[in-house]
Amino acid sequence: MLFMTRMQVEFPPHLSPEQVADLQAREKEYSGNLQRQNTILGIWRIVGQYANHALFDVPDNDTLHEVLSGFPMYPYMSITVTPLAKHPNSIR
Amino acid sequence: MLFMTRMQVEFPPHLSPEQVADLQAREKEYSGNLQRQNTILGIWRIVGQYANHALFDVPDNDTLHEVLSGFPMYPYMSITVTPLAKHPNSIR
Amino acid sequence: MLFMTRMQVEFPPHLSPEQVADLQAREKEYSGNLQRQNTILGIWRIVGQYANHALFDVPDNDTLHEVLSGFPMYPYMSITVTPLAKHPNSIR
Amino acid sequence: MLFMTRMQVEFPPHLSPEQVADLQAREKEYSGNLQRQNTILGIWRIVGQYANHALFDVPDNDTLHEVLSGFPMYPYMSITVTPLAKHPNSIR
Amino acid sequence: MLFMTRMQVEFPPHLSPEQVADLQAREKEYSGNLQRQNTILGIWRIVGQYANHALFDVPDNDTLHEVLSGFPMYPYMSITVTPLAKHPNSIR
Amino acid sequence: MLFMTRMQVEFPPHLSPEQVADLQAREKEYSGNLQRQNTILGIWRIVGQYANHALFDVPDNDTLHEVLSGFPMYPYMSITVTPLAKHPNSIR
Amino acid sequence: MLFMTRMQVEFPPHLSPEQVADLQAREKEYSGNLQRQNTILGIWRIVGQYANHALFDVPDNDTLHEVLSGFPMYPYMSITVTPLAKHPNSIR
Amino acid sequence: MLFMTRMQVEFPPHLSPEQVADLQAREKEYSGNLQRQNTILGIWRIVGQYANHALFDVPDNDTLHEVLSGFPMYPYMSITVTPLAKHPNSIR
Amino acid sequence: MLFMTRMQVEFPPHLSPEQVADLQAREKEYSGNLQRQNTILGIWRIVGQYANHALFDVPDNDTLHEVLSGFPMYPYMSITVTPLAKHPNSIR
Amino acid sequence: MLFMTRMQVEFPPHLSPEQVADLQAREKEYSGNLQRQNTILGIWRIVGQYANHALFDVPDNDTLHEVLSGFPMYPYMSITVTPLAKHPNSIR
């Protein structure tokens, strides 16, 4: 079941550069694992913003929330979630 | 070069059901061709709306505008276009 | 799997009172069936508006879109869909 | 008398993890009590957000405000309140 | 139980001046009755707009929706409803 | 001359509980005096928010600004002001 | 007593050029009279829009509503009204 | 050449009362000079807000930016600028 | 003196294809003349929309309004106007 | 390939004047280099705001993101990016 998300990151000013670097490293690993499991089918940087669009494939809403809230940067992200259905014109 | 689009369709009330059916048939063919050419890499219905998200791969902005404005339903669509870049955490 | 929806109805001015009454009768039957099947767990009028909140239980996004787009008044409704997950404080 | 609420939580950065954990524990107890008294008929996590939808059954507006402002996390929540009436198509 | 409303009127262009005058006459009578019954405690024109603020006193949400949807101009109004509670600083 | 206001309170995080309590006590006295002078004809809590609607009767705009900016909590309030005129359907 | 207004004109498509010209001629006369009476102290076109800012001096809110609703184009205008007070830095 | 501005002031919490008073004194002097030079033709407090509308007469856009960015409170203001043209109905 | 504009075109449904083609031909000529006079320094299609960004160089606001309101499609355009000043980092 | 951007700067309050001056100096150099390389074809201050419009010419989206995220002030900027195509009425 597919969902399109938009995640926007905003770090509070009190985080040190080391804390940010640590978050980014853990985020990269977490995100890579989700891609290798085909939970994230694609993730793209939005040009000019600390934000991304990602396409998730999950069995249900509870799993999606669990996956999203597990991102190391989750406390610093604003996320919108758009449920997707098969498009009648899709050939895939 | 990738772009995420959101297209929302709103038909004016004066269109007859035949005109709508004709537009939809031509739209399906046009969309299918773009998918077969890998210009559209994915297209998904947004649940509960006459709208879709689509992922385009085009060589440049002019091509994208030409492709979008060629949709048979283009006069009845509101389109937003988000330029995408490679995400540092993407493994693909 | 649960979703909260908000549906707002706006009829175009060219519909006759008979057409509106027919739509409303078919809507009532369609909605009643969904409630008897426990696809709609609850539906409530928003005070002062031709709009409602409804709670859907469906197996997946495709089913939800099929159910929503099957409403007789679907062409005249604006719908927002909010995916829900179990709340950690819920006792049910 | 029914109301749909949407509560969004945002903690200020100066709260310690212990203060947050304490707030969450008290919130869970407070929320559980309201559910056992059938003041909250349902509460659901909004996927991807520190937010929920809840359905309240209260005798009047004053009681609703008293209940909402009694949440331990009330100072850190943005709340919208939608008054609900019986829907003509509801079979319950 | 008190509610503040904001009602904005917009007539569709196909209404004749006679139809508008008839709606306005019936609206005046309906509104006057609600005021004499103390269901409307106050109604004020918003300067420069075909809109008003009104203060309603009703026993419950269902009654409020019944009263609002009974306005002759209801099909041509956008209404927002704000539930009110006693203010701790109010001396009345 | 009547005005409807909406005042929303947001305290900055650096205020101590004592400072907040002092502000609230002075606010209550200030508001009570305005009500006894019939400058405020009504004040109501908006359910679920640290906000109110109030109905002011003042001789002119300058007086209204003087009264509003005199609230002890004025530095922490966002205020919207709606000028009101007599409604043609009002019976009072 | 001063108010800043913003008036935006939008004619419905069914008005004939003659009706529009007649409205504009009557508007010009009405506006000129208000300026000669010093009810309008200034009126300016907003560049690129069929809209204006105007500064009104009226004895009270009821007069302002009467003046605004008397504009020949009033049924085709969206108006916002901002109450003004003397600025502490004004030297006039 | 005329421009209507709206300036909204918001001081960050770390400014001391002395710093605020100093800013206000310098602002008053700066604003007074602009009025005496007929660069500001009028400035008005927006009722209930730490904001104003002002009418500027400047030779060009560069001068307007220079004047606006020279306000002592400029770092703490949000400013919108509306270019004005002569209104065809203006008699001045 | 420079201004950035954004013009969005929306034709009413009653225009015939011939009327639209005539408007577009006259628009092209009008726009070309403004470019040849260096009143428009650049005009670009916004991808996926019947809209453009344009950069105008005019002696004053009145001229800009005259130029904009002279576009053949002006009655069908929504225009926003942003006054520009020299940027301190510009090397031109 | 052209893009119009809008960049808005907001410094957090903890930056010292020296840090701001250093950022501004490095920004000026970085911006100047991009202009000399014809990556930025024009950059303009938005009157009354710490913001600019700029016109970029880049080979693709990835380059644009790399260029934008390389601005020394990037962490303190909100950026919107509008893809541009050739306008049919452009004579250049």
Short mmCIF file of C-alpha atoms in Angstrom, two decimals, chain I residues 2 4 27-28 31 35-36 38 40-41 43-47 52 55 82-92, chain J residues 2 4 27-28 31 35-36 38 40-41 43-47 52 55 82-92:
data_model
loop_
_atom_site.label_atom_id
_atom_site.label_comp_id
_atom_site.label_asym_id
_atom_site.label_seq_id
_atom_site.Cartn_x
_atom_site.Cartn_y
_atom_site.Cartn_z
CA LEU I 2 12.32 47.41 -11.68
CA MET I 4 8.81 41.56 -10.80
CA GLU I 27 -1.26 39.82 -26.47
CA LYS I 28 1.76 38.59 -28.42
CA SER I 31 4.09 41.99 -25.31
CA GLN I 35 10.06 44.00 -25.00
CA ARG I 36 11.37 45.95 -27.97
CA ASN I 38 12.82 47.55 -23.01
CA ILE I 40 9.72 44.25 -20.32
CA LEU I 41 13.30 43.02 -19.77
CA ILE I 43 9.23 37.17 -19.62
CA TRP I 44 9.17 33.47 -18.74
CA ARG I 45 6.49 30.78 -18.71
CA ILE I 46 5.95 29.15 -15.29
CA VAL I 47 6.18 25.40 -15.98
CA ASN I 52 4.35 33.92 -16.30
CA LEU I 55 10.60 41.79 -15.20
CA THR I 82 6.81 43.08 -6.36
CA PRO I 83 8.88 46.29 -6.25
CA LEU I 84 12.60 45.59 -6.62
CA ALA I 85 15.65 47.55 -5.49
CA LYS I 86 19.32 47.12 -6.30
CA HIS I 87 20.74 44.14 -4.40
CA PRO I 88 23.97 44.94 -2.50
CA ASN I 89 25.56 41.77 -3.90
CA SER I 90 24.62 42.45 -7.51
CA ILE I 91 27.61 43.04 -9.73
CA ARG I 92 25.61 44.50 -12.60
CA LEU J 2 16.11 28.88 -15.96
CA MET J 4 13.24 31.96 -10.51
CA GLU J 27 27.67 35.57 0.84
CA LYS J 28 28.71 38.57 -1.24
CA SER J 31 27.05 35.45 -5.02
CA GLN J 35 27.11 36.05 -11.28
CA ARG J 36 30.49 36.14 -12.99
CA ASN J 38 26.47 33.44 -15.40
CA ILE J 40 22.95 33.88 -11.53
CA LEU J 41 21.67 36.09 -14.36
CA ILE J 43 19.50 39.25 -8.36
CA TRP J 44 17.23 41.92 -6.90
CA ARG J 45 16.36 43.08 -3.38
CA ILE J 46 12.62 42.86 -2.57
CA VAL J 47 11.73 46.31 -1.24
CA ASN J 52 15.58 38.68 -2.92
CA LEU J 55 17.21 34.22 -11.84
CA THR J 82 9.95 28.15 -9.71
CA PRO J 83 10.98 26.28 -12.89
CA LEU J 84 10.74 28.49 -15.98
CA ALA J 85 10.26 27.65 -19.64
CA LYS J 86 10.53 29.78 -22.75
CA HIS J 87 7.49 32.06 -23.05
CA PRO J 88 5.82 31.94 -26.49
CA ASN J 89 5.70 35.75 -26.56
CA SER J 90 9.33 36.23 -25.61
CA ILE J 91 11.38 37.82 -28.39
CA ARG J 92 14.72 36.94 -26.86
#
